[in-house]
Each structure stands twice: as C-alpha cells, then as structure tokens.
Coordinates of C-alpha atoms and ligand atoms in Angstrom, one line a residue:
X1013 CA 21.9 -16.4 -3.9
X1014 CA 20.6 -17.0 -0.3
X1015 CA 19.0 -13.7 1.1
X1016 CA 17.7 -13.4 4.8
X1017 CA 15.4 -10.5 5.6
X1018 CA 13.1 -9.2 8.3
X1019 CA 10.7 -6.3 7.5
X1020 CA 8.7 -4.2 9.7
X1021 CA 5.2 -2.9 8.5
X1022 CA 3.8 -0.1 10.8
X1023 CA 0.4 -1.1 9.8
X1024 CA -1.7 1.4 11.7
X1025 CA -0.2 4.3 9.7
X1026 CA -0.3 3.3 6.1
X1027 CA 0.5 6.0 3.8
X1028 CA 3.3 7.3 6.4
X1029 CA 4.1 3.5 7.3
X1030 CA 8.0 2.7 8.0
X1031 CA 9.2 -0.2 6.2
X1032 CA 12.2 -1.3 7.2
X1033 CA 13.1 -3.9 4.9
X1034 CA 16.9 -5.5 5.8
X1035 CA 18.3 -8.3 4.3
X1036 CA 21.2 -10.2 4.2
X1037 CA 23.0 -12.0 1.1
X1038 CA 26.7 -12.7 -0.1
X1039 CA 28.2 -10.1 -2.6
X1040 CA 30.8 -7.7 -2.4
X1041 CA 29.1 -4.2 -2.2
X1042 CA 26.9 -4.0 0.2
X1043 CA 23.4 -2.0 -0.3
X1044 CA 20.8 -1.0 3.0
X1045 CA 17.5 -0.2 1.6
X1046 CA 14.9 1.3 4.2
X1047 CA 11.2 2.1 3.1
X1048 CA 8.4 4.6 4.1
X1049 CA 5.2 5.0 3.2
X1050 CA 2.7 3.2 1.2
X1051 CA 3.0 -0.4 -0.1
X1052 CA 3.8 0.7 -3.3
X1053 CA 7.4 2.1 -2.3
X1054 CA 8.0 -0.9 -0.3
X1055 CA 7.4 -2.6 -4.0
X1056 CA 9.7 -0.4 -5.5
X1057 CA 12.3 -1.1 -3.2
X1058 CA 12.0 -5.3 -4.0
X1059 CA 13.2 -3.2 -8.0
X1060 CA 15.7 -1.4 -6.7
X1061 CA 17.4 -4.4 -4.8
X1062 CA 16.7 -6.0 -8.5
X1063 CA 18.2 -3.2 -10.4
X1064 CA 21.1 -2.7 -8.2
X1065 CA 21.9 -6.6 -7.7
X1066 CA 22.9 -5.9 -11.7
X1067 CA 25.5 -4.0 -10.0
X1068 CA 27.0 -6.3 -7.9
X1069 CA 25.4 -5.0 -4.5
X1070 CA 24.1 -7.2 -2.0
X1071 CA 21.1 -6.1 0.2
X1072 CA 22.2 -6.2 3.8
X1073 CA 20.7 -6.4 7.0
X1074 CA 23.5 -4.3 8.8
X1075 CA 23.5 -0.4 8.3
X1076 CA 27.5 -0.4 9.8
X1077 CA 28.6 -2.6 6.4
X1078 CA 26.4 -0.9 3.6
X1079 CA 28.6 0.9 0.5
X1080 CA 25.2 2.8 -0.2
X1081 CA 22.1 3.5 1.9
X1082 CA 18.5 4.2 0.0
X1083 CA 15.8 5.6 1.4
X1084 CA 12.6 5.5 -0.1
X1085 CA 10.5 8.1 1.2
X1086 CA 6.9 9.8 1.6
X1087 CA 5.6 13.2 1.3
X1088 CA 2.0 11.9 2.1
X1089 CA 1.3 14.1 4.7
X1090 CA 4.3 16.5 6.4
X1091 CA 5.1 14.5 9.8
X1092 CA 6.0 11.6 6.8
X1093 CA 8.6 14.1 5.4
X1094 CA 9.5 14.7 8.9
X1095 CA 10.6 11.3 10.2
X1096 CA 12.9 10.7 7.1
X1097 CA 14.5 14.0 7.9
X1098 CA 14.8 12.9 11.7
X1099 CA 16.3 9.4 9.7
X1100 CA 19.1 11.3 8.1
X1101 CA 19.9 13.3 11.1
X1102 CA 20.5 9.7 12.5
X1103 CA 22.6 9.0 9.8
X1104 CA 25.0 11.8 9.9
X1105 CA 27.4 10.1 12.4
X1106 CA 28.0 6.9 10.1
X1107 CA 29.0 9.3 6.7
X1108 CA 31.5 10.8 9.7
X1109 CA 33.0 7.5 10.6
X1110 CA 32.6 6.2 6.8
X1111 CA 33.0 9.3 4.3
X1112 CA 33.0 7.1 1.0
X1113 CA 29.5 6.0 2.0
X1114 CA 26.9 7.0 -0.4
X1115 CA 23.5 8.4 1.0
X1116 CA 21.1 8.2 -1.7
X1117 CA 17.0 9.7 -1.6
X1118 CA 14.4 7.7 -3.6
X1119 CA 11.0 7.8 -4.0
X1120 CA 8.2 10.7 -3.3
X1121 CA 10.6 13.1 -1.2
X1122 CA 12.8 13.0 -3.6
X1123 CA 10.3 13.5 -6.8
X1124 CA 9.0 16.6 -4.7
X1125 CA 11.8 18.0 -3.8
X1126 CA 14.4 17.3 -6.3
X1127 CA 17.7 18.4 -6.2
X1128 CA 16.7 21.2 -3.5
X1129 CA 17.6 18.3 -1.3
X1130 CA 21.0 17.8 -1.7
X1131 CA 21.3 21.9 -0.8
X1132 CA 19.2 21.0 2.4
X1133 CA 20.6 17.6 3.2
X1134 CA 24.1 18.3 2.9
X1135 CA 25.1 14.1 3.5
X1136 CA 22.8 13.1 0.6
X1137 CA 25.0 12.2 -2.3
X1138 CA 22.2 11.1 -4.8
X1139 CA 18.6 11.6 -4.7
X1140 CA 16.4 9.4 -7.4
X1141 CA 12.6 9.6 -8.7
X1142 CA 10.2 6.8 -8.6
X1143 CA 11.0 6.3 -12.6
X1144 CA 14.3 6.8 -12.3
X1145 CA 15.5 3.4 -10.8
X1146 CA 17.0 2.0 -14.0
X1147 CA 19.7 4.8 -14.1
X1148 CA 20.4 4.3 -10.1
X1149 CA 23.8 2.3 -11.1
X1150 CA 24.7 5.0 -13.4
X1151 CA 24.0 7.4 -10.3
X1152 CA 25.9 5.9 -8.1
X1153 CA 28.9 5.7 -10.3
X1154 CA 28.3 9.5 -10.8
X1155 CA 28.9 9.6 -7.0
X1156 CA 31.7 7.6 -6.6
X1157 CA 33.3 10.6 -9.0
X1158 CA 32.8 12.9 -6.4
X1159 CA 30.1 14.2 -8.1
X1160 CA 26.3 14.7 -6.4
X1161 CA 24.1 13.1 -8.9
X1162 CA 20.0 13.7 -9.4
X1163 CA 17.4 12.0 -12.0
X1164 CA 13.8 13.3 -11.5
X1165 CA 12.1 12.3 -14.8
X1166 CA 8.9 11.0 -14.6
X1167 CA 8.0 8.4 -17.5
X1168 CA 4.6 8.3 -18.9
X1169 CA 5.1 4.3 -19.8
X1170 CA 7.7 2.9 -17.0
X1171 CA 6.3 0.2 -15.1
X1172 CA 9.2 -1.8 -14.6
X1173 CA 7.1 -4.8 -15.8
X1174 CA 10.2 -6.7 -16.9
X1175 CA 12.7 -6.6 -14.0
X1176 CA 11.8 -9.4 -11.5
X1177 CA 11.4 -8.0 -7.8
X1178 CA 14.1 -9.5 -5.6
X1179 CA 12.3 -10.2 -2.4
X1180 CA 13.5 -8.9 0.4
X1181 CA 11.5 -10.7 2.6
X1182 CA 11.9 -14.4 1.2
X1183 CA 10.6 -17.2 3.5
X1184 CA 7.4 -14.9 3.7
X1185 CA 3.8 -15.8 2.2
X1186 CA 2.7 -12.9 0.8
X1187 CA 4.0 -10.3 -1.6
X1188 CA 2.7 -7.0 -3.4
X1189 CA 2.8 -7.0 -7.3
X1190 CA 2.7 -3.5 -8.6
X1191 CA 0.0 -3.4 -11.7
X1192 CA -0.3 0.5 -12.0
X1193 CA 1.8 3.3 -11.5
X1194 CA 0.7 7.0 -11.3
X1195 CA -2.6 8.5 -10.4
X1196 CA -4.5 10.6 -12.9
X1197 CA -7.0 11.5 -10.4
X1198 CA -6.0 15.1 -8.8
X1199 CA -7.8 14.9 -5.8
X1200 CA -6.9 17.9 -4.1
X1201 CA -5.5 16.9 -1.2
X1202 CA -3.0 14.7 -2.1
X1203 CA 0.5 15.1 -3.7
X1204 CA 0.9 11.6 -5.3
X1205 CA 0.1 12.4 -9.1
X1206 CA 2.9 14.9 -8.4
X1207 CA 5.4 12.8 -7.2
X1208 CA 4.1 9.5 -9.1
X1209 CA 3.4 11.1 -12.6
X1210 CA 1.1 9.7 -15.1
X1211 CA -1.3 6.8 -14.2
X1212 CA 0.1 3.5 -16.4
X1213 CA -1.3 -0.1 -16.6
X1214 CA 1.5 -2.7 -16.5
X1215 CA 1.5 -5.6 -19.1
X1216 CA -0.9 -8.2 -18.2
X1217 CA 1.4 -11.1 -18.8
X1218 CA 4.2 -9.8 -17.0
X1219 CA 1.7 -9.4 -14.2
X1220 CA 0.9 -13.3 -14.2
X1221 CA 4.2 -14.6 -14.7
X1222 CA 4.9 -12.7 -11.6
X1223 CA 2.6 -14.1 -9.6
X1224 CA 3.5 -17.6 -11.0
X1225 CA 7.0 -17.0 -10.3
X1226 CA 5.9 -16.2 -6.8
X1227 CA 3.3 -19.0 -6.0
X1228 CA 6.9 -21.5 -7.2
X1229 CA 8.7 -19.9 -4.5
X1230 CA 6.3 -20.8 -1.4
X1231 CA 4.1 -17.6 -1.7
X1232 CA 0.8 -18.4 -1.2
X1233 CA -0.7 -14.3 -1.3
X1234 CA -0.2 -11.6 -3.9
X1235 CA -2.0 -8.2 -3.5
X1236 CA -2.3 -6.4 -6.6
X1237 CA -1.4 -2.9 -6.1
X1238 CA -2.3 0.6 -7.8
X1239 CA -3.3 4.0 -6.3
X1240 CA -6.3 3.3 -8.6
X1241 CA -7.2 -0.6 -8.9
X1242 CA -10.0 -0.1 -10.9
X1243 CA -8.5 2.1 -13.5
X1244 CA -6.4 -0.8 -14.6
X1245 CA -6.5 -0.9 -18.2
X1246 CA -4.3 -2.3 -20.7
X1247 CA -4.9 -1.6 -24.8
X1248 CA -7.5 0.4 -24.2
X1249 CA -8.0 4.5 -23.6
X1250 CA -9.4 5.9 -20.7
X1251 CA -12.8 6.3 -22.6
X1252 CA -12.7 2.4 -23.0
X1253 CA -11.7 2.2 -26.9
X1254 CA -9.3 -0.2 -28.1
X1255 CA -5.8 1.2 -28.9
X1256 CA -4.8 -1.8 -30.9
X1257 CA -7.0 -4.2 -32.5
X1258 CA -3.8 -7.0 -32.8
X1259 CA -3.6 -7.6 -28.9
X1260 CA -6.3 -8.2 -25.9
X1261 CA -7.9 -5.9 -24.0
X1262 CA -7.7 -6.6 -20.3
X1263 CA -9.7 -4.4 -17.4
X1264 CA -9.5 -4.5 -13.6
X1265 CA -12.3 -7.5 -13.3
X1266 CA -10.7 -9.2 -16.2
X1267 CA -6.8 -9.0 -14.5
X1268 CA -8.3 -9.9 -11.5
X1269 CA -9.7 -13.3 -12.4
X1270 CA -6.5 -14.1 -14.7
X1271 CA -4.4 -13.7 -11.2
X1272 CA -7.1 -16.0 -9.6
X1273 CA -6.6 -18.8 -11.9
X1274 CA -3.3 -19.1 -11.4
X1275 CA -3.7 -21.8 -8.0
X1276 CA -6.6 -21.8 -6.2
X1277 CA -4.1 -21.9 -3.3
X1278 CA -2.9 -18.8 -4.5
X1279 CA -4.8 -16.0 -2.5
X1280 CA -5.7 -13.0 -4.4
X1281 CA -6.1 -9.4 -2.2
X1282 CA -5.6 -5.4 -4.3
X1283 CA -5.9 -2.2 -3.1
X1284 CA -6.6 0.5 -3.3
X1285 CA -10.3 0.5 -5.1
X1286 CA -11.8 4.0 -5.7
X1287 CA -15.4 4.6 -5.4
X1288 CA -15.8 6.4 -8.0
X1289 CA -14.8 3.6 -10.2
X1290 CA -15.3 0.3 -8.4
X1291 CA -17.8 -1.3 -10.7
X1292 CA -20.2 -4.5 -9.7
X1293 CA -18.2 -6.4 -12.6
X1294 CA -15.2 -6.5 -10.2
X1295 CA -17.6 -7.5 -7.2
X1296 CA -19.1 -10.1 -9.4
X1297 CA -15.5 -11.4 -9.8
X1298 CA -14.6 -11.7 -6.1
X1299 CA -18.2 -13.6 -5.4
X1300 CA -16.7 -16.1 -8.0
X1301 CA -13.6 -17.1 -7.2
X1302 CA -13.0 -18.7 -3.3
X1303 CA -9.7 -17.7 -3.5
X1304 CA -9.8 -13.8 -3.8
X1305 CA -10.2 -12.6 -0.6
X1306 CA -13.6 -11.2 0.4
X1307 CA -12.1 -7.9 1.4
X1308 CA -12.7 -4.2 0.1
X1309 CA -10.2 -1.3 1.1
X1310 CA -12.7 1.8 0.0
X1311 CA -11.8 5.1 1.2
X1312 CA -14.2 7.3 1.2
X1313 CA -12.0 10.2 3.0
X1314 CA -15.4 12.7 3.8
X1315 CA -19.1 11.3 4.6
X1316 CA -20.3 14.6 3.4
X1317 CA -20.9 15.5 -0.5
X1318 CA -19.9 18.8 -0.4
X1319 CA -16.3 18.4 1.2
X1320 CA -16.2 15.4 -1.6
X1321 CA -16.8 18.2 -4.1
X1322 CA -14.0 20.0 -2.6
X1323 CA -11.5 17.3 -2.2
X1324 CA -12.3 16.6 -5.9
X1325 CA -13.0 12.8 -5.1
X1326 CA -15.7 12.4 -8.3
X1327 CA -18.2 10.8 -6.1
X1328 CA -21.0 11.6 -3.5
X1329 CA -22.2 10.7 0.0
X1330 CA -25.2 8.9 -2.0
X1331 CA -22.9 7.2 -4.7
X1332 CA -20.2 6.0 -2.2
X1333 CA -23.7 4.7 0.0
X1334 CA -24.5 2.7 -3.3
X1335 CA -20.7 1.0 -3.9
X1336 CA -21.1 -0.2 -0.2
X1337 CA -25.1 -1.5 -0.8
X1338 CA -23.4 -3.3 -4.0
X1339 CA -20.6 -4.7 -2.1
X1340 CA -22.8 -6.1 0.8
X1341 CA -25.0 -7.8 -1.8
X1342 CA -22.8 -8.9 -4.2
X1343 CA -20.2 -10.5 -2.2
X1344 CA -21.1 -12.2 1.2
X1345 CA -19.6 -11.5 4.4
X1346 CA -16.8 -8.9 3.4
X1347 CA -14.3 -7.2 5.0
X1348 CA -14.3 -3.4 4.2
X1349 CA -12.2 -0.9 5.3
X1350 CA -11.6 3.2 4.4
X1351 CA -9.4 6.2 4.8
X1352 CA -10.9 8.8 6.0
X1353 CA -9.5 12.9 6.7
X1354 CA -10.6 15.2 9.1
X1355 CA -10.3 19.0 9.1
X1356 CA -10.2 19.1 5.2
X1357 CA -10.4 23.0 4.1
X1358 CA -13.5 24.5 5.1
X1359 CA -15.0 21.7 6.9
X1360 CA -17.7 22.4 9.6
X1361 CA -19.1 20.4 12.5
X1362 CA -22.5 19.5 10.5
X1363 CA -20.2 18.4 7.7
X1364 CA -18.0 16.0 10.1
X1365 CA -21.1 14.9 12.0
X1366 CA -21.9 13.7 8.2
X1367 CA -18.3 11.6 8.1
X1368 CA -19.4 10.1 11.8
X1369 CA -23.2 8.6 9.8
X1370 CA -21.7 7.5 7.4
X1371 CA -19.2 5.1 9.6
X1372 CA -22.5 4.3 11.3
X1373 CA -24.0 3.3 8.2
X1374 CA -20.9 0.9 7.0
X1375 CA -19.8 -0.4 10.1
X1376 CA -16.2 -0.5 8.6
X1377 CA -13.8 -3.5 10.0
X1378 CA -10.9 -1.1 10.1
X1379 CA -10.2 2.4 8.7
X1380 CA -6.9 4.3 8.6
X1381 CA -7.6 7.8 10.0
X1382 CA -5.7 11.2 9.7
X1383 CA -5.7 15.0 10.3
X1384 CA -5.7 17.0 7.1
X1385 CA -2.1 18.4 6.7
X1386 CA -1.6 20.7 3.6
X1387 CA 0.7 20.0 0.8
X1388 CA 2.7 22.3 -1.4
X1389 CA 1.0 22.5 -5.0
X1390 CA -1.8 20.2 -4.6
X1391 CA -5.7 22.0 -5.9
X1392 CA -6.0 22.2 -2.4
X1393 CA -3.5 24.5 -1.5
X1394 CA -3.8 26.6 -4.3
X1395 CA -7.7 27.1 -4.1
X1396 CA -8.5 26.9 -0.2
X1397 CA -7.0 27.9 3.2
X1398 CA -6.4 25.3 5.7
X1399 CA -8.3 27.0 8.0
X1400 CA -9.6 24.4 10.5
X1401 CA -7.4 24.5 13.9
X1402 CA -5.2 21.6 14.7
X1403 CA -6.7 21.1 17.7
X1404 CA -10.5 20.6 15.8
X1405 CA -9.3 18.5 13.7
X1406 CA -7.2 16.6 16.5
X1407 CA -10.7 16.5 18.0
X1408 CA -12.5 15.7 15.3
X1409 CA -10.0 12.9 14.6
X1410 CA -10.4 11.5 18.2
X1411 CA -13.9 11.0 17.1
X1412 CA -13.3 9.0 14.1
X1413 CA -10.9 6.8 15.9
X1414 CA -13.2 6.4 18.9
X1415 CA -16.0 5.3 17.0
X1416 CA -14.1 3.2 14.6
X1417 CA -12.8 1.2 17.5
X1418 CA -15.8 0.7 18.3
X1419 CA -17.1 -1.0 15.2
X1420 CA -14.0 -3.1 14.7
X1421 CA -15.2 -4.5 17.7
X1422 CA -18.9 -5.2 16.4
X1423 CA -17.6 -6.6 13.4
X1424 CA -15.1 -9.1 15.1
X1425 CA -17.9 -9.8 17.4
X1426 CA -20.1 -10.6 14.5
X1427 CA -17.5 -13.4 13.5
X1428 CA -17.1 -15.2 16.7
X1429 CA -18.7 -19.0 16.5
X1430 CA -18.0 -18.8 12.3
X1431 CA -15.2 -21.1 10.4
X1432 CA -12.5 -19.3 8.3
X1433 CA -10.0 -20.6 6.4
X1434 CA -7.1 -18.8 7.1
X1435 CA -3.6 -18.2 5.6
X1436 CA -0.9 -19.0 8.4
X1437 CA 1.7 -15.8 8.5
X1438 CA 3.9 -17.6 11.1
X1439 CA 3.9 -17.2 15.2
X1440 CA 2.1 -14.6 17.3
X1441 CA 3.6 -11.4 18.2
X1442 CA 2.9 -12.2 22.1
X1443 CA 3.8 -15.5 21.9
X1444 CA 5.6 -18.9 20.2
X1445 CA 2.3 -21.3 21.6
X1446 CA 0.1 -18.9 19.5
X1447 CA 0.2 -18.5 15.8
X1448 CA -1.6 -16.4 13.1
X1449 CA -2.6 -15.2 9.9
X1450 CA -5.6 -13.7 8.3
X1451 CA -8.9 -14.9 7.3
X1452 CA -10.2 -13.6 4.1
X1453 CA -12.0 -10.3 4.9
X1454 CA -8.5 -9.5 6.7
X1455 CA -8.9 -9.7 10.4
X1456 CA -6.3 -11.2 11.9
X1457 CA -6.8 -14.7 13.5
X1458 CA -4.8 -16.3 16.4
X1459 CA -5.0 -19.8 17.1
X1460 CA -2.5 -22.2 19.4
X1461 CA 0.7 -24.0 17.5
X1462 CA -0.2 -27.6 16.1
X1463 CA 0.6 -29.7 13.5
X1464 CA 0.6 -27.2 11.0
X1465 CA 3.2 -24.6 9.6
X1466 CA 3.5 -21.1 8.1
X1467 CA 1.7 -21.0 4.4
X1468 CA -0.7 -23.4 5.1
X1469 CA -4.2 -23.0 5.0
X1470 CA -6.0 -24.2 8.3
X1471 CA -10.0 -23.7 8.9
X1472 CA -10.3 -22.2 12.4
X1473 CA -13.3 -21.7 14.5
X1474 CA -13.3 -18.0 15.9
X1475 CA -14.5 -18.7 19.9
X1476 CA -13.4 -15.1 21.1
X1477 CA -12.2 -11.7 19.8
X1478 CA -10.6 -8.4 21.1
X1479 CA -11.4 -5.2 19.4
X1480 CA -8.1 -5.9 17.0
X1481 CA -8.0 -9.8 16.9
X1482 CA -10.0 -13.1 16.8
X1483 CA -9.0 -15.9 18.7
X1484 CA -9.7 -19.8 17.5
X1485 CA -8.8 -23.2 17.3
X1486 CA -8.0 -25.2 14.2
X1487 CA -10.3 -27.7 13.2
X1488 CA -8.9 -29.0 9.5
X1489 CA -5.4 -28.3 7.7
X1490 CA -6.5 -27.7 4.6
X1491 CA -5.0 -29.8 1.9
X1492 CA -1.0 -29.5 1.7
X1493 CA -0.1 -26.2 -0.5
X1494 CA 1.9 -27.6 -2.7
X1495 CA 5.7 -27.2 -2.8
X1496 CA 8.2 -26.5 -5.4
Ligands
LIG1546 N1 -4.9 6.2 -3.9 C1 -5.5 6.0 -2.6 C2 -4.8 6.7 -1.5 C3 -3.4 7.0 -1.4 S1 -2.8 8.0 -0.1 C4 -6.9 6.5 -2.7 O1 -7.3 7.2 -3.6 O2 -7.7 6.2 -1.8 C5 -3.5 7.1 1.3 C6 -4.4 8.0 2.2 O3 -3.7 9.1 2.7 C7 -5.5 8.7 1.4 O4 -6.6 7.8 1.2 C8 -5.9 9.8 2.4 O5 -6.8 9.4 3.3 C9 -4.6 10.1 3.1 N2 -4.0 11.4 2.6 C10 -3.6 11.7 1.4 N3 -3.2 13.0 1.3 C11 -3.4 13.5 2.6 C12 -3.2 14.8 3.2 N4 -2.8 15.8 2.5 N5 -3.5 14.9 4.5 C13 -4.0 13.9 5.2 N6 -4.2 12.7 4.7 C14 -3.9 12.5 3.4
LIG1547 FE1 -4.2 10.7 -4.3 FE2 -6.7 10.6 -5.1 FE3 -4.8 9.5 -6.6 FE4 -5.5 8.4 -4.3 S1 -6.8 8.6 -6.2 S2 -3.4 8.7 -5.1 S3 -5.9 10.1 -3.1 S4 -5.0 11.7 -6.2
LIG1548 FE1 3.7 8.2 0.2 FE2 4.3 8.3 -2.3 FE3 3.0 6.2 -1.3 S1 3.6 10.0 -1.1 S2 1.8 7.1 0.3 S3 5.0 6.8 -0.7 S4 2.8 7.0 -3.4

C-alpha cells in the first residue's frame, strides 16, 4: 500500500500544537485524520490509521472525499479546546453537503468531556477516548446505524504495543514511538492523568522491534515518548521490586541503550524527562552512546520552590538546580530545553523574578512558554483561585519569552566555528538551494544543497547563526546510511 502524506508541526506551541497529518493511499473508504496537541496524540493517530486500515479505510489527504473525519484533540490549556471547536464550526458545511459523513472526536477533548459533546457538538457522530481506539470500527458501524456512539474507558494496561503504527508521514526520517501511556503524577495544573488515565510501561520488545521495523524503512530518528520518560518501568512496581522473577526487568536507562543498539545510524531523542526523576544513570547513558542525541527537554514550569510546592511538581528550585549541574557534567555540550508557566495560582512578582534567575542560571536553548489557564478538576482548581490577572501573567509571560530569546541566541552563538553531525530533514523552509536538519542538542542547522540527500548524515561547520537557526557548510557526508 503506497501512502503519500504531508504533516504540519506547529512547533512553537507544543502541548496545543496542530498536527495536521493527511495522507493519501488507495482503498475504498476513505478516512481524514487531523491531530492537536502533544506528540503523543500525533502517535496515536499513526494507531488509529493502523486500527482503522483493518477496516478497510484509507487515510486521505483530501477532507472533500473522507467517509469519516477524526479529530484528535487537546484540553491542555482552554484556547487548545477552543481551536478544535473553531475546527468543527469549519466542518459544519461539509456534513451539509455530505450528511452520511461521520464526524468522530478522539483523544483528550473527548476523554474530558465525554459524551456531553455530542449534546454540545450536534455534527459529532462518535467521540472516542485515548484507550478506546481498538473499538473505533465497532463505533463507527454504531454510526452508520444511525446511532451516536461513545467509548470513554480508560485501561490501566492498554499500550497498544502490538498494532504497528501506519505512518502517515512515510518518506520522513524521524518518527515518535510511544513507550508510556498515562501520568501518575497529579501535578496540579494539568488535566492529562485525567484524560490519559493510569501511567503504563509498554513491552520492551515490542518497543525495539518498532524501532527496527522503522530504521528498515529509511528512518534514521526515533524519539521515545512518555509524559514521564523516566518512570519507564517494565516488571517492576513503582517502589522498584520485581513483579515477576521469570522475565527481565527493564528501566528508563536500560530501554534507552537497548534503542541505541539497534544502528548506530539510528538516532535516539525522548521526551519528556521530569526532574524529579531524571537520574544520572540515564545521563550516564547518553554520554555513552554517540548516537543518542545530547539533548534534554526538562521543564521546570516555576523557578521558585514554593509555587513548585503548589503546582505539586515533587521537586525544588535547589533540586531542579542539581539535575541541570548533573546534566552539564555528565554529558558534554547539551542541548536543554523547559516548559515553563506564568501566573500559576498565587504567584507574586518576587516568586516570578525567581522563574527569570533561574533561566539565567540554565541558559536554556529553547523553552515553550505559557500563561496559566485553569482546568476543570485538576488539584489546582479545586484548592486555589486563579487569581493572577491575565494581563500579569500576559506580562509576566512577555518576560519569559523576551529573555528566552535572548539566550537561544547566546547558545547558538556559543556554537558558531564547531562541527556537528547533522541528520538531514530535507530542504529549507525559505528556500530549495538551502537544506536542513538538526544537530544533536536540536538546533536546527541550514547548510546549501550538495551532493547529499535527506537521511543522511553530513558534518557541518556552523559559520553563523540567528537567534532560531545556525547556518553552515558541509564538510564530510558521513558514511552512506544504509538502505533496505
Ligand atoms: N508531562 C510533561 C508535560 C505535558 S503538558 C511534563 O511533566 O513536563 C506540556 C506543558 O504544558 C507542561 O509542561 C506545562 O508547561 C504546560 N501546561 C500544562 N497544563 C497547563 C495549564 N493548565 N496551563 C498552562 N500550561 C499548562
Ligand atoms: Fe501533567 Fe505533571 Fe503528568 Fe506532566 S508529569 S503530564 S505536567 S501531571
Ligand atoms: Fe494535550 Fe492530551 Fe497531549 S491534553 S498535551 S493531547 S496528552
């Protein structure tokens, strides 16, 4: 089966991030799957394509010839909820012209809201939980009965582990490969263990033969993904003991250099890590092997220990000061990069000035930034008022950004006249003479068009940089990737 796809990552917005992925393949239903939010949904959608392909629908590229429409959604923050609503508004015209068309919610939205949606939505026909993707066929023949149909169940063990993704961006070089699911965390911000459920380790081995399967097919990245990295565990209990004695153990550090040794021209990248739990074992790890990319996605969210407290992270401004001293000794040169939220509950202007030391202190490469915005149910909601104006934490926000931009540019600086081996993503945004890709602590390198193609490797001198990009020349292809 040939598929053609495009995606589009809104990568300054992560957590409310629109994926679009569209693809195009031969079959005679016809599916349109479009994703928001966090890279874990736009993984979930490569499982629904899977689940439904069973089916007999083919993804397509083309809203105006889709039998069904997904929508995998976010509830992150409420502008995330808002664009999908503003989405379906959109979409109301084509169930007019096409009334057998099936409109179908999936993901956080529709874990959140359940099937409160279908009353407020009146074109959605079926609305599906992140666990709930095996039964979408069923669903959708619940549908085609004229019926509205709605499964919510979370699962304290689905991970999905044995239905192989299809890729809905094939020709690319790098893919996400889901190894948890859930968050057990409960910090009190955030909605996720609410619409994600339980926090579950997938099977080790279905984890590797994934990333084979990938590296046949031209792939030459995989980013391991979880809410939690570090809380990766399989046969063992949260307090560390072995569940049963019969199989392996495997932890974070452990996965992590299984994945590594599967090519050394297969790059290895995860997120997200949590301070809390990122141990030097793990740092250890990345030191070791060339091919796991020297980058560290860390939020810290608050620079100041007594909002942490609040937001329930389970670490302080000192500890999270420590996990970065261990990360610059431990592992040379890396990239690291947060989350950070202003105008949390309660926060005052000694408390933020704390967030804006602490960036000073790091000097992160990049950092997604964003305004506190309440969600229904979370610790925070029930125990503290969101008191802080918008337009405080619009300014306090402002701040953040300002100064981040500022360090991005310090740290490209820092890399101009150094040598980086760089994966090749294909041509430049601006323009076909340039290409790029990323080196490995994830800045993105542009370099002019030679003998060389997307997924190779390529060393390239960095001569110049903008506050968002390094510019370079290639001075070696590295050895040809192989190719199945
Ligand atoms: N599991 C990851 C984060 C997932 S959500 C972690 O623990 O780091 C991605 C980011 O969205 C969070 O890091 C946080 O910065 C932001 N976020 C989550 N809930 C939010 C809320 N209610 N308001 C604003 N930002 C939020
Ligand atoms: Fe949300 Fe915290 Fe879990 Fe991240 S670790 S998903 S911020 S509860
Ligand atoms: Fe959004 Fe759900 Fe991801 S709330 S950030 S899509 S886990």
């Amino acid at each position: 089966m040939h598929i053609e796809s495009t995606k589009v990552i809104d990568e300054n917005r992560q957590g409310e991030a629109t994926v679009i992925e569209t693809a195009a393949n031969s079959g005679s239903k016809k599916l349109y799957v479009e994703s928001y939010g966090c890279a874990m949904n736009f993984s979930d959608s490569e499982v629904v394509a899977s689940i439904m392909a069973k089916g007999g629908y083919a993804t397509t590229r083309n809203l105006d010839e889709a039998d069904v429409i997904l929508i995998n959604t976010c509830s992150i923050r409420e502008n995330a909820e808002t664009r999908v609503r503003t989405r379906l508004g959109d979409l109301k015209q084509k169930k007019k012209d096409k009334p057998e068309l099936i409109v179908g919610i999936l993901g956080c939205m529709a874990e959140r809201l359940k099937k409160t949606l279908l009353e407020e939505e009146k074109l959605v026909d079926l609305v599906a939980g992140p666990d709930a993707y095996r039964d979408l066929l069923n669903l959708v023949e619940e549908v085609g009965t004229g019926q509205k149909a709605v499964n919510v169940l979370l699962s304290r063990d689905e991970t999905y582990a044995d239905i192989s993704p299809v890729r809905l961006d094939l020709g690319g070089v790098s893919s996400f490969v889901s190894i948890t699911r859930g968050c057990d965390n409960m910090c009190s911000f955030c909605v996720v263990p609410f619409t994600r459920g339980r926090e579950r380790s997938r099977d080790p081995k279905t984890i590797i033969e994934e990333c084979e399967d990938l590296f046949a097919k031209g792939y030459r990245e995989v980013t391991l993904l979880g809410q939690n990295v570090d809380s990766y565990r399989w046969n063992l209990t949260s307090k560390g003991e072995i569940k049963d004695v019969e199989i392996p153990t495997t932890n974070f550090s452990q996965l992590m250099e299984m994945v590594a040794l599967v090519s050394p021209d297969l790059r290895v990248r995860f997120s997200t890590s949590h301070p809390k739990d990122m141990t030097d074992d793990v740092l250890h790890v990345m030191a070791k092997y060339e091919n796991i990319c020297s980058n560290i996605h860390l939020p810290v969210q608050s620079g100041n220990s007594k909002v942490l407290e609040r937001m329930n992270r389970g670490y302080s401004r000192e500890w999270y000061m420590n996990r970065i001293d261990s990360i610059k000794k431990i592992v040379p040169d890396c990239g690291i990069s947060t989350d950070m939220i202003t105008g949390f509950c309660e926060e005052t202007d000694e408390e933020h000035a704390e967030t804006l030391t602490l960036m000073d202190y790091v000097e992160y490469d990049f950092a997604y930034m964003y305004k506190y915005s309440e969600r229904p149910k979370t610790l925070a909601e029930r125990r503290f008022t969101d008191d802080i104006p918008e337009e405080i934490k619009g300014k306090r926000l402002s701040e953040i950004v300002e100064k981040q931009r500022a360090h991005s540019h310090i740290n490209n600086k820092k890399q101009v006249g150094n040598i980086y081996k760089v994966l090749i993503e294909g041509f430049s945004k601006k323009s076909q003479e340039f290409m790029c890709g990323r080196n490995g602590r994830n800045a993105m390198v542009v370099f002019p068009i030679g003998n060389f193609e997307k997924g190779n490797y390529v060393l390239v001198k960095i001569n110049d940089c903008t506050s968002a990009t390094l510019l370079g020349e290639v001075i070696e292809v590295c050895k040809p990737v192989e190719k199945n």
